Structures are given as C-alpha cells and as structure tokens.
Short mmCIF file of C-alpha atoms in Angstrom, two decimals:
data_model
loop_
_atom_site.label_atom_id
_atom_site.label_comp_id
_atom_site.label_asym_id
_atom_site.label_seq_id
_atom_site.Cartn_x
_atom_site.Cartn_y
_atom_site.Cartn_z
CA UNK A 3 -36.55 3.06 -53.47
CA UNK A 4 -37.06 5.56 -56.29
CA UNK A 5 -39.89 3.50 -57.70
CA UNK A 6 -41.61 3.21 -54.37
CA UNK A 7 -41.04 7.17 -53.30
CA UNK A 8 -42.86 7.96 -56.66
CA UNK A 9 -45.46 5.57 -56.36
CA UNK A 10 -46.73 7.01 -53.11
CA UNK A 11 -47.08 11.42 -54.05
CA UNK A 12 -48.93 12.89 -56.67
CA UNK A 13 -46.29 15.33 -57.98
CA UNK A 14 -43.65 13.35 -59.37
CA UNK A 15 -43.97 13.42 -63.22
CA UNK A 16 -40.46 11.71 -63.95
CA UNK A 17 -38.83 9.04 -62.76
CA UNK A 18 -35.43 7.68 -63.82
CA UNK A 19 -33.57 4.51 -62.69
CA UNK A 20 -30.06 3.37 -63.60
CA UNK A 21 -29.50 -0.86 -63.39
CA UNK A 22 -32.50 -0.73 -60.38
CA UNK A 23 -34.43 -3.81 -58.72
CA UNK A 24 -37.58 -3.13 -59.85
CA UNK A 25 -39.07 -6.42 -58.88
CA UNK A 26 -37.05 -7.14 -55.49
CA UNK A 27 -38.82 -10.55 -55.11
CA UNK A 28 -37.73 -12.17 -58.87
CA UNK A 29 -34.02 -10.18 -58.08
CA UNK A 30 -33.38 -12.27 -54.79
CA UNK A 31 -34.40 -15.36 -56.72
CA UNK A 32 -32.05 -14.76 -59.24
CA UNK A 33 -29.58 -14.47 -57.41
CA UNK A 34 -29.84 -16.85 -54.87
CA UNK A 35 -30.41 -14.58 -51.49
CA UNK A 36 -33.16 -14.62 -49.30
CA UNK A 37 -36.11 -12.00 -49.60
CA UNK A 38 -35.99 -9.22 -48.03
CA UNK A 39 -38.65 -10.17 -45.66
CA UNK A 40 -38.97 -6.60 -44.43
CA UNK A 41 -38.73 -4.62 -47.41
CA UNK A 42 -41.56 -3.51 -49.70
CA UNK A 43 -41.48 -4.76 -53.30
CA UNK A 44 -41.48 -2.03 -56.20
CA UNK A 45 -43.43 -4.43 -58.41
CA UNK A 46 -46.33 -4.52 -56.44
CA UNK A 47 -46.79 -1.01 -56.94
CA UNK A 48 -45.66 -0.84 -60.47
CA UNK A 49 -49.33 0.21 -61.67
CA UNK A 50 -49.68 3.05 -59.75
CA UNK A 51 -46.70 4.68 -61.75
CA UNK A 52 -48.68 4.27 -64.91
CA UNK A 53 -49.57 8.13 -64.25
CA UNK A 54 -45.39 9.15 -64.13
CA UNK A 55 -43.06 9.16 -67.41
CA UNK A 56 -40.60 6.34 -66.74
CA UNK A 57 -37.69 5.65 -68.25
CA UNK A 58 -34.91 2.55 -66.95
CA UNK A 59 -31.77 1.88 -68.11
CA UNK A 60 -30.43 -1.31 -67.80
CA UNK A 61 -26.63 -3.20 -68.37
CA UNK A 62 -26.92 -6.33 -70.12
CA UNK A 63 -23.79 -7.57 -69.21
CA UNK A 64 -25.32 -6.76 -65.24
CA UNK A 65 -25.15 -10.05 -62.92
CA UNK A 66 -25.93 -7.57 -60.23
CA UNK A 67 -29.63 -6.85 -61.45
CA UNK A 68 -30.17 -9.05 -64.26
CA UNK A 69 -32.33 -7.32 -66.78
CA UNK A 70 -34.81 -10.19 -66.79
CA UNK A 71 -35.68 -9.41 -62.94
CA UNK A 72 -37.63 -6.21 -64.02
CA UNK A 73 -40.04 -7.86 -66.56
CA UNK A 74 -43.18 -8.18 -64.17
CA UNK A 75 -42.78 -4.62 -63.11
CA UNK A 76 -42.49 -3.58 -66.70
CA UNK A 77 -44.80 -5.34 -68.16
CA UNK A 78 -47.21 -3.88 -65.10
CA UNK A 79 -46.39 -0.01 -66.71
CA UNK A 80 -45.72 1.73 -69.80
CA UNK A 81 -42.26 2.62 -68.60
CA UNK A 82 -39.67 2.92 -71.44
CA UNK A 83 -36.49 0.96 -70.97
CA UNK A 84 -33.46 1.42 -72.90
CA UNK A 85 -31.01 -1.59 -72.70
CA UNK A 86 -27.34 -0.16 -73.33
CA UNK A 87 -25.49 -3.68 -74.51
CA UNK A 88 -21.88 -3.42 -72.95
CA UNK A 89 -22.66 -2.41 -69.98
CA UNK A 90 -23.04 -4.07 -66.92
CA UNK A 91 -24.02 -3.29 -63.25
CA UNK A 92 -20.96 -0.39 -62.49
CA UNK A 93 -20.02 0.55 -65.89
CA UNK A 94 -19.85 3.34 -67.78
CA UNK A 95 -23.07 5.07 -66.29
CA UNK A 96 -21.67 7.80 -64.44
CA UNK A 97 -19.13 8.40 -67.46
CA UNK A 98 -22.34 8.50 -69.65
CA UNK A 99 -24.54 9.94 -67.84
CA UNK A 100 -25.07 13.52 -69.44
CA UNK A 101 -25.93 11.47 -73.07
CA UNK A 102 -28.44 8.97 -70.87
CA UNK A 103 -29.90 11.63 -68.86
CA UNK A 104 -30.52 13.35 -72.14
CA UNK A 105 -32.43 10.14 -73.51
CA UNK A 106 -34.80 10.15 -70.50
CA UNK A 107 -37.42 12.00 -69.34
CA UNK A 108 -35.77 14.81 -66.94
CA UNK A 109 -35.43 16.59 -69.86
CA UNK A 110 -38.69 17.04 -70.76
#
C-alpha cells in the first residue's frame, strides 16, 4: 500500500517498507493463492518511485513474503534493500526498529 500511496503524490521523498509485497502478482505465485484480482500491483508502478529514496528491509528466513517476490519491482528502481539474515516475516523488527529506522532514509 505504501509503495502505491507514494507512487501516486509528488511530495513523498522517503519511503520505507518492512518484509512488504512489492510485487503482489510473483507473491501470490509463490505462495500458492490466487491473485488478488481486484487489487493494484506495486510493481507496475515501481518506476515511478525512481524520483523517492527507498529503502526495504527484508527477513530471509520470511515464508510470508519471500525475498525473491520483490526482484521485478527492484530491479524496476534504485531502491536500496537491506536483507537482515535471521529474520523472518514477524521477527525482531519492532524490537529493532530504532537501529533499522536509523539505516533508512527517514533520517535523512
């Protein structure tokens, strides 16, 4: 949603996900649910955030949102992503989150 929101107005300059679908179609494939027929897709909008600072932070112990489901969206921007290896789709972001928030670009 974040992805989408900033895609669409002109004054975002940051935007920040934590373990996101940024590509909802190659998400739903991976894990074996139907699309979401209804819904847009982030990834088809992924070059309009070329403008925005991006930074993602993804689990790679997630089954939730596997990392690999983002790589059309990032390799569609110039988004940094910063893979944090033992963690997965719930943990430890919120205990974290001052040193990842710190890493990103909301404090810039």
């Amino acid at each position: 949603m974040a992805a989408l929101v900033a895609a669409r107005r002109s004054d975002v300059r940051c935007l920040v996900t934590v373990a996101a679908p940024l590509d909802t179609h190659a998400w739903t494939d991976a894990i074996k649910v139907s699309r979401l027929a209804t819904s847009l897709n982030p990834a088809d909008y992924a070059t309009g955030l070329n403008r925005v600072s991006q930074v993602h932070f993804r689990g790679k112990l997630d089954t939730l949102v596997p990392p690999h489901t983002q790589r059309r969206f990032l390799a569609l921007t110039s988004a940094r992503v910063i893979d944090r290896e033992s963690y997965d789709h719930v943990c430890c972001w919120e205990r974290d989150w001052a040193e990842l928030a710190a890493q990103s670009c909301l404090q810039r």
